[in-house]
Coordinates of C-alpha atoms in Angstrom, one line a residue:
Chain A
X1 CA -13.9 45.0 -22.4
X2 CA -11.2 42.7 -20.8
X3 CA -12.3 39.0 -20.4
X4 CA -12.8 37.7 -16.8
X5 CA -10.4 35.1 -15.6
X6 CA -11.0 31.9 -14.0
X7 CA -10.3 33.1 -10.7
X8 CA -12.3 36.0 -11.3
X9 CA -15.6 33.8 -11.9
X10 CA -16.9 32.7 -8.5
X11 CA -17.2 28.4 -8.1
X12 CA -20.8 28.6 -8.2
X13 CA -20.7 30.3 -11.6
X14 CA -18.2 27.7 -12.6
X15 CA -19.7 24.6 -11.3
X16 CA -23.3 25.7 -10.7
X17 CA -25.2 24.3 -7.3
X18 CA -22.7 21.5 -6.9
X19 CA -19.7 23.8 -5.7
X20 CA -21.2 23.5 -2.1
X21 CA -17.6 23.6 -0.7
X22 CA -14.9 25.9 -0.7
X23 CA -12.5 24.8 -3.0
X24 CA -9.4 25.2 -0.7
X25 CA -11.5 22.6 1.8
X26 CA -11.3 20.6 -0.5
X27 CA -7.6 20.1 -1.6
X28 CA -6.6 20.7 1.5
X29 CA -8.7 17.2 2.7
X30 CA -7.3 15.4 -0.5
X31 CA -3.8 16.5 0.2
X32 CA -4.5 14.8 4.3
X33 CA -5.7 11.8 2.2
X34 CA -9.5 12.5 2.0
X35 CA -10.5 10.5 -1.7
X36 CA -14.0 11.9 -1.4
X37 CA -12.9 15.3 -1.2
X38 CA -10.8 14.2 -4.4
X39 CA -13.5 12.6 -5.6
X40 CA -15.4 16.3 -6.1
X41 CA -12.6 17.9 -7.5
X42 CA -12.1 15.3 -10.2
X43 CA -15.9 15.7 -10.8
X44 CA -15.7 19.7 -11.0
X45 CA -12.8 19.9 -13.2
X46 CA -13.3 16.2 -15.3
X47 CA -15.7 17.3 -18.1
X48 CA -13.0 20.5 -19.1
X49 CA -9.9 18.3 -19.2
X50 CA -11.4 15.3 -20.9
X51 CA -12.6 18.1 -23.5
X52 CA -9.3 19.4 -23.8
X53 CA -7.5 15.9 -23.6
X54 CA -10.0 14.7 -26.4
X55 CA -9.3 17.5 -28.9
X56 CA -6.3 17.6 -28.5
X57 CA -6.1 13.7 -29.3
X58 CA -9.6 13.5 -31.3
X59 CA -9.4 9.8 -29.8
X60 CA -12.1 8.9 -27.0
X61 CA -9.7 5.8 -25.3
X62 CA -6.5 7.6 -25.4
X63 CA -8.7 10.6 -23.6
X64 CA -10.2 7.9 -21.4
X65 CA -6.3 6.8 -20.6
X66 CA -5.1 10.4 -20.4
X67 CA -7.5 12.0 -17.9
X68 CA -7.3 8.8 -16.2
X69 CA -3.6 9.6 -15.5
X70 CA -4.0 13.6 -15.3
X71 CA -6.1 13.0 -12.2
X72 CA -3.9 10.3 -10.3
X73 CA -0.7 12.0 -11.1
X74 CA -2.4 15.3 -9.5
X75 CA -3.5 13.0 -6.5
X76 CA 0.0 12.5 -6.2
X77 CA 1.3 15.9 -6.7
X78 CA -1.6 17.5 -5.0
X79 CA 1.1 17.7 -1.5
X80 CA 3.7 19.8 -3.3
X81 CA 0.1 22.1 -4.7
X82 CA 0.7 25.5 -2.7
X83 CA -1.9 27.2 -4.2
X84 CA -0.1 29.5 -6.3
X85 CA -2.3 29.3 -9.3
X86 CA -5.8 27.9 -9.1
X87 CA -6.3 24.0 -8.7
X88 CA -8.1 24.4 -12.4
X89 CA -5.0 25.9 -13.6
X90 CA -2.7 23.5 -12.0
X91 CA -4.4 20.7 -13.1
X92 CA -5.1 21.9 -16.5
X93 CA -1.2 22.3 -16.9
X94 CA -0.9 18.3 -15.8
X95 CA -3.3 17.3 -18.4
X96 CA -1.0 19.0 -21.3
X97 CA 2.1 18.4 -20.6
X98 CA 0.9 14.4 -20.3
X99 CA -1.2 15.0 -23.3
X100 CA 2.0 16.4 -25.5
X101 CA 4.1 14.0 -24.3
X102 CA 1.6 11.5 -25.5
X103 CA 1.0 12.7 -28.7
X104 CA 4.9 13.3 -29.1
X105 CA 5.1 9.6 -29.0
X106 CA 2.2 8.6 -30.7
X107 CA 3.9 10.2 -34.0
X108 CA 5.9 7.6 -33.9
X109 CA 3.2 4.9 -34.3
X110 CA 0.3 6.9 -36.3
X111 CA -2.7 7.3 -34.7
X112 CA -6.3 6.6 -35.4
X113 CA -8.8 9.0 -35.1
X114 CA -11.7 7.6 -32.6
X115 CA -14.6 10.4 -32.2
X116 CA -17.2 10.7 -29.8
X117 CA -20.8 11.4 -31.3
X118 CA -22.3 15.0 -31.5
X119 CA -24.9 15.9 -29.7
X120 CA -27.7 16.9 -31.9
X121 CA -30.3 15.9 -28.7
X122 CA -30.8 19.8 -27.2
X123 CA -28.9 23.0 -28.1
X124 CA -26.2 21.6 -30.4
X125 CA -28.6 20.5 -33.1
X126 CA -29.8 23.7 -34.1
X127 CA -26.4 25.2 -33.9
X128 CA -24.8 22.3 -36.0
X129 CA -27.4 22.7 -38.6
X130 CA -27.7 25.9 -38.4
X131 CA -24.0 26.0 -39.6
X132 CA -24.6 23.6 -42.2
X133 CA -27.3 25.5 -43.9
X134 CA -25.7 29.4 -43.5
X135 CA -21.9 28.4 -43.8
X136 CA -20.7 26.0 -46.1
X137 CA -20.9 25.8 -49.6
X138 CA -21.6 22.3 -50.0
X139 CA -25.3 21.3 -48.4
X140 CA -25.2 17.8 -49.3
X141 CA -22.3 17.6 -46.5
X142 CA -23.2 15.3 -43.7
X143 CA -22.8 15.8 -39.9
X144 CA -20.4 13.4 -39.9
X145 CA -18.2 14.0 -42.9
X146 CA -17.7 17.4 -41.4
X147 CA -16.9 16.3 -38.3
X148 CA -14.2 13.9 -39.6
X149 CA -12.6 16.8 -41.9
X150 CA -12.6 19.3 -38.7
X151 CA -10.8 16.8 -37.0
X152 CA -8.4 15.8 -39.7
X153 CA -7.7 19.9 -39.8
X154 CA -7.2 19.9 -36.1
X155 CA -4.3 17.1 -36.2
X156 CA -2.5 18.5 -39.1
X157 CA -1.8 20.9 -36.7
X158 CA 1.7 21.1 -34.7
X159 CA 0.5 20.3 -30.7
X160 CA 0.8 24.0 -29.5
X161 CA -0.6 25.3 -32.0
X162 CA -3.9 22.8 -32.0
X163 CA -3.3 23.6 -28.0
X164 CA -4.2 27.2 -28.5
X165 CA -7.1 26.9 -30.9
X166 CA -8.5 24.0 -28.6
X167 CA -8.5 26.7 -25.4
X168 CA -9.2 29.8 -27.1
X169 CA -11.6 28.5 -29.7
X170 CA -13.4 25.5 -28.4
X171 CA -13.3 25.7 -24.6
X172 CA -13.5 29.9 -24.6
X173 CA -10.5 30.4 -22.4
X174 CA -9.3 34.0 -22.0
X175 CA -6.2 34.7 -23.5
X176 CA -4.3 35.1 -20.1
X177 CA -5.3 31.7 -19.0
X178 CA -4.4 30.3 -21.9
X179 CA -0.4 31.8 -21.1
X180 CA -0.7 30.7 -17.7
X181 CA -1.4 27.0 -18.9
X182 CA 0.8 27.2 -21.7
X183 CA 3.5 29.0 -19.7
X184 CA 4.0 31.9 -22.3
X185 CA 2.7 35.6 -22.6
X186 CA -0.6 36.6 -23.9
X187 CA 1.4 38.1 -27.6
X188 CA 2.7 34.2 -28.0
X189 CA -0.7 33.2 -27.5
X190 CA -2.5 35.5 -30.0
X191 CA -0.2 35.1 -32.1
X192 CA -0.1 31.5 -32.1
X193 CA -3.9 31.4 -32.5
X194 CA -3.5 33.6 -35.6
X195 CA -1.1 31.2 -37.1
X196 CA -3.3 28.1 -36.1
X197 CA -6.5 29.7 -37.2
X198 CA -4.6 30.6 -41.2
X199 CA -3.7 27.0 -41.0
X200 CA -7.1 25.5 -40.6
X201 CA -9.0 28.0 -43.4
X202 CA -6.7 26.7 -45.6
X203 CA -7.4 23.0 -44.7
X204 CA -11.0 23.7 -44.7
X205 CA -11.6 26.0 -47.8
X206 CA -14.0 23.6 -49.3
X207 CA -16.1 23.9 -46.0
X208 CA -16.1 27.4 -45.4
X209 CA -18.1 30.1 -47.5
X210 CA -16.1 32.9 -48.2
Chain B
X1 CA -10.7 41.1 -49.7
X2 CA -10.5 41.9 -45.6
X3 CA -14.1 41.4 -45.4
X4 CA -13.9 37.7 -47.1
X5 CA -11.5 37.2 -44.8
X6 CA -12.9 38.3 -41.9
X7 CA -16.0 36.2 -42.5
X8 CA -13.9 33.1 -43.5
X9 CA -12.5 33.3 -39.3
X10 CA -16.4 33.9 -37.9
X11 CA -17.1 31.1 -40.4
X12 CA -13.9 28.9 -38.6
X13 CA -14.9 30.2 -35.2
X14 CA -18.5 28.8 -35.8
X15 CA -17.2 25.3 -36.9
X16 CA -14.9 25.1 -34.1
X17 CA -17.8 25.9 -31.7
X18 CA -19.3 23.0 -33.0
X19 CA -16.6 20.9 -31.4
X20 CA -18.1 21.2 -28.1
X21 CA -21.0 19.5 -29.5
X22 CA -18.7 16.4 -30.0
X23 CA -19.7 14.4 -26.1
X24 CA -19.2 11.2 -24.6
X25 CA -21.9 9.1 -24.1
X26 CA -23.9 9.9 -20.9
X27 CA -22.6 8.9 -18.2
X28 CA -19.2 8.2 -19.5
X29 CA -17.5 10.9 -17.1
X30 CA -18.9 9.8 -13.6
X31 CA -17.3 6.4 -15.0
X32 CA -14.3 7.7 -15.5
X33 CA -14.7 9.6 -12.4
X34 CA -15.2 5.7 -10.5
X35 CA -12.4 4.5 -12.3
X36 CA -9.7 7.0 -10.6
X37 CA -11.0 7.2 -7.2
X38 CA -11.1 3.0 -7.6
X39 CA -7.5 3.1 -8.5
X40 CA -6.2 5.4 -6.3
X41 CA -7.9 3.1 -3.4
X42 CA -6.1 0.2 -5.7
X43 CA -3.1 2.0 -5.2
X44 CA -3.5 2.6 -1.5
X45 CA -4.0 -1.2 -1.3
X46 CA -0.4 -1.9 -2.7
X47 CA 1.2 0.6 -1.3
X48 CA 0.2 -0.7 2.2
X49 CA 1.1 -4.5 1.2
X50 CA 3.9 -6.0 3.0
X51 CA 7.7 -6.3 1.6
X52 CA 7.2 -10.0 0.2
X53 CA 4.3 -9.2 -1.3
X54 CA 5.8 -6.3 -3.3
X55 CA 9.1 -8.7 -3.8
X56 CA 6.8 -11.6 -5.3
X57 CA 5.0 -9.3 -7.4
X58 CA 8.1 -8.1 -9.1
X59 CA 9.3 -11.7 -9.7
X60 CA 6.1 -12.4 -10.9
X61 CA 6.7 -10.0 -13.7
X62 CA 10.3 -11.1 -14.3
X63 CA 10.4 -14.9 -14.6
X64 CA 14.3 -15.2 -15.8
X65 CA 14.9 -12.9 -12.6
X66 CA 12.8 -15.4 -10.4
X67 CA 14.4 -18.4 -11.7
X68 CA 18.2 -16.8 -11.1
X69 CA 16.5 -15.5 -7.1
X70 CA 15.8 -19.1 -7.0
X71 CA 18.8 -20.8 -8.4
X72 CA 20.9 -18.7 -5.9
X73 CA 18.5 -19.5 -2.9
X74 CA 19.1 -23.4 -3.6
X75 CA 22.8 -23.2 -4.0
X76 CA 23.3 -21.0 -0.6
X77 CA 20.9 -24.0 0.4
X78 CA 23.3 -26.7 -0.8
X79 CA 26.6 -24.6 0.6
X80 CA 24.7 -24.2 3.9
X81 CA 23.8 -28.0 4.0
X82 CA 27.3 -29.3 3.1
X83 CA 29.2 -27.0 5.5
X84 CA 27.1 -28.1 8.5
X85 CA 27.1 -32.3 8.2
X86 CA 30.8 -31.5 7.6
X87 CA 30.6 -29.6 10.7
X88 CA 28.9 -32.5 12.6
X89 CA 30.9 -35.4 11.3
X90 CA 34.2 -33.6 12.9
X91 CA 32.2 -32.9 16.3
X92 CA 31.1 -36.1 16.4
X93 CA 34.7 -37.4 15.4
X94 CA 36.4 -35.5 18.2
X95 CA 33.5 -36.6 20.4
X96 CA 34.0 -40.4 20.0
X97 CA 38.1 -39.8 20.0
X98 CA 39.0 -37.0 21.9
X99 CA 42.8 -37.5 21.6
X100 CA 42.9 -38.5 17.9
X101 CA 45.1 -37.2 16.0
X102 CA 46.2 -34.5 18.8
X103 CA 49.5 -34.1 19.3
X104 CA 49.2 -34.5 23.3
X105 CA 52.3 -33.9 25.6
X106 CA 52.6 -36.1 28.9
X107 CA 54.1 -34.2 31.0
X108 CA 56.2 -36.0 34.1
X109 CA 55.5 -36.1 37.7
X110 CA 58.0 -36.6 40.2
X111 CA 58.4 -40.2 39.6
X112 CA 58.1 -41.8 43.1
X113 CA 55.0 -40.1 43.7
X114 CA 53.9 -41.5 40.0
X115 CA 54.8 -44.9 40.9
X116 CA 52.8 -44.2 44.2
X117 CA 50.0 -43.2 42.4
X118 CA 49.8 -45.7 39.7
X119 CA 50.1 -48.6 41.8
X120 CA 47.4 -47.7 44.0
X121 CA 45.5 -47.4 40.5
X122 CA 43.5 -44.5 42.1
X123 CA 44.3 -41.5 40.2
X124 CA 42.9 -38.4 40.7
X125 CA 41.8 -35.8 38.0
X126 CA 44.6 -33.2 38.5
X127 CA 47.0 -36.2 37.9
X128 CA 46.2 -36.7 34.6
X129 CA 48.9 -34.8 32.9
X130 CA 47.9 -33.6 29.8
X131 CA 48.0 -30.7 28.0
X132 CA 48.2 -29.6 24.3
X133 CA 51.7 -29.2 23.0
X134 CA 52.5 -25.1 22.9
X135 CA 50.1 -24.4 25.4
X136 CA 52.2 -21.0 26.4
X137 CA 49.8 -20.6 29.7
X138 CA 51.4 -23.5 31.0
X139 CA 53.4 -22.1 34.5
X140 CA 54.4 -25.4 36.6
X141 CA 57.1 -23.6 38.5
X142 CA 55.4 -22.9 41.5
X143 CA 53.3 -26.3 41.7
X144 CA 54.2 -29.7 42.5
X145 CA 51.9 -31.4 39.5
X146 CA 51.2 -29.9 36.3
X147 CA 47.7 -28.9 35.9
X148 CA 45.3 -30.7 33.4
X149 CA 44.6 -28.5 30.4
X150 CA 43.4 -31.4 27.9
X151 CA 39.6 -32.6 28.4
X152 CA 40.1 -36.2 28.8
X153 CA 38.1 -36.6 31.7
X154 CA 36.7 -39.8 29.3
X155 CA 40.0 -41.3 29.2
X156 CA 40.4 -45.2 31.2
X157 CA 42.0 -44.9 34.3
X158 CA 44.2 -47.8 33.2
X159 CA 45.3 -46.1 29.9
X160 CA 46.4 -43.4 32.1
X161 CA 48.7 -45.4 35.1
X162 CA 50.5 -47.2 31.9
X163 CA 50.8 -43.2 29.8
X164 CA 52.2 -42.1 33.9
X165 CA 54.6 -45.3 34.0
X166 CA 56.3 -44.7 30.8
X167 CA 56.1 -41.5 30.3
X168 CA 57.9 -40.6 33.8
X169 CA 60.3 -38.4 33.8
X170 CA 62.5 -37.1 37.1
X171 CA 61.9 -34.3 38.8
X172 CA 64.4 -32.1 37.4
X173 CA 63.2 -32.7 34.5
X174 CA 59.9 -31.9 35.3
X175 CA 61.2 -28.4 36.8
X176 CA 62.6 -27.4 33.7
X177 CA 59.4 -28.5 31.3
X178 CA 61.6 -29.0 28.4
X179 CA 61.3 -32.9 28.3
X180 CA 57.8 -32.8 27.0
X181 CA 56.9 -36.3 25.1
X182 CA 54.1 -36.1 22.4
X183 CA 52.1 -39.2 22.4
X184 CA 49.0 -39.9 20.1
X185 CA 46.2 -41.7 21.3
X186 CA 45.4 -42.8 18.9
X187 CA 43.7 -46.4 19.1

């Protein structure tokens, strides 16, 4: 059964009650200048880039920093937007290629991982420990030990590849998207994600019951 | 073998899942949200701020560029200053002596009608007969007294019998505007 794509998925599936206005409205009041207009569509679309920003980074001030600049660099942009691909889509593409430039140059100086808490208050407990009890060998293992090690497995990765696994994995984006975003056919993608996904069992054999 | 496998990716799937777990703090996002709309407005601000503003700013962040604007601005100063009091001190130079250091050309009248004139000590403008030496628009031949090119309206009356007196030349002379004496007036 093929996966629906973003566009396929009506706003109010996407954003719930608060997609009250037509998205095109929208940008095409931000592009006359209209900040509260911007002002929604930085609140639609914020929580899926800072997620993307932050595992890509696994830092929660260079995320802070990153979607800050996603967000006014699309402000500025947003005239030359013709609404070829989806704002999502457009936006999400901003948010990477700042994010691997980023990371390209923070190779150079060694980053330090800075990880926002999980939430164990509603639905994510009983998943999280759920996994801890089913799936890995070693019970004693805390939340956040795992955490750390998931995260250390994640940056070992090379960008695109952590890229993929982020989307695909983490977020749930269709494959298509994902090629759309990343600027590459869905076979790159799945293959990618194979690769990616080899890499981290291997980092995380002492976490995963086989 | 496949089958350990397989379960090893659903295992890696299910640990990755719990990523989205991993959240700001609440309320973190429509901070961040305030932030960029506050900046943008910021930007607005700066982008509507006038030339000098914008100019200042930039110095502000270079001080070895503001100190070279600055060294530059008071040397045109200093240029600027000197060139003008020299520019007074001749004005007022040729003010107080208009003839100094001129080279001025008497140029002759028909000498009876010189004598005439400087005896009765009543000499009119046109009879002061000056003009500045090269003075190519100078074009006597159809008039009877050579016309007054030189502004020395200021000059004494007396100063200008005793020029006329020695400084006449005959007629013919005067016709052929060769004999031009340079005098200096100078006091």
């Amino acid at each position: 059964m093929p996966t629906a794509t973003l566009e396929d998925r009506t706003e109010v599936e996407l954003y719930g009650e608060i997609a009250v206005r037509p998205e095109k409205e929208l940008i095409a009041e931000s592009q006359d200048g209209n900040l509260t207009s911007f002002d929604e569509l930085v609140r639609r679309h914020h929580s899926r880039i800072y997620a993307t920003v932050y595992h890509m980074t696994s830092n929660r001030e260079d995320t802070d920093d990153l979607t800050q600049e996603t967000f006014l660099k699309a402000y500025k942009a947003l005239k030359s937007f013709k609404g070829g691909s989806s704002f999502y889509t457009w936006v999400y593409r901003i948010a990477v290629n700042k994010t691997i430039n980023f990371l390209k140059q923070r190779r150079r100086k060694s980053g330090q991982m800075s990880l926002n808490e999980m939430d164990l208050s509603g639905e994510g407990r009983g998943h999280i420990l759920e996994f801890i009890s089913e799936h890995t060998p070693r019970r004693d293992v805390r939340l956040h030990e795992l955490q750390a090690k998931l995260n250390e497995a994640m940056q070992k990765l090379s960008d695109i590849h952590r890229l993929v696994v982020t989307l695909h994995d983490i977020q749930g984006m269709p494959h298509d998207e994902i090629g759309k975003i990343m600027d590459c056919n869905t076979g790159t993608v799945r293959s990618r994600l194979f690769y990616a996904r080899q890499q981290l069992q291997a980092h995380l054999s002492d976490y995963l019951k086989n | 073998m496949s089958k350990d496998s397989n379960h090893s990716t659903e295992s890696l799937e299910k640990l990755l899942k719990l990523k989205r777990w991993e959240e700001p703090p609440p309320g973190h996002l429509d901070r961040l949200s305030s932030r960029i709309i506050a900046q943008l407005e910021a930007d607005r601000v700066v982008s509507r701020e006038s030339l000098w503003s914008r100019v200042f700013g930039f110095l502000d962040l270079k001080p070895v560029l503001a100190c070279a604007y600055c060294a530059g601005a008071m040397g045109l100063l200093v240029v600027g200053l000197g060139m003008k009091t020299e520019l007074q001190e001749a004005t007022q130079a040729l003010q107080k002596r208009p003839a100094d250091g001129l080279r001025m050309t008497v140029i002759a009248e028909p000498a009876a009608e010189a004598r005439t004139r400087a005896a009765s000590f009543s000499l009119p403008d046109s009879s002061r007969m000056w003009r500045h030496q090269g003075d190519s628009n100078w074009n006597n031949s159809d008039s009877s007294y050579p016309v007054v090119r030189s502004s020395l309206s200021g000059m004494p009356l007396q100063l200008g019998a005793q020029l006329l007196k020695t400084n006449t030349r005959s007629s013919q002379t005067y016709r052929s505007n060769q004999l031009a004496h340079p005098v200096n007036f100078s006091r």
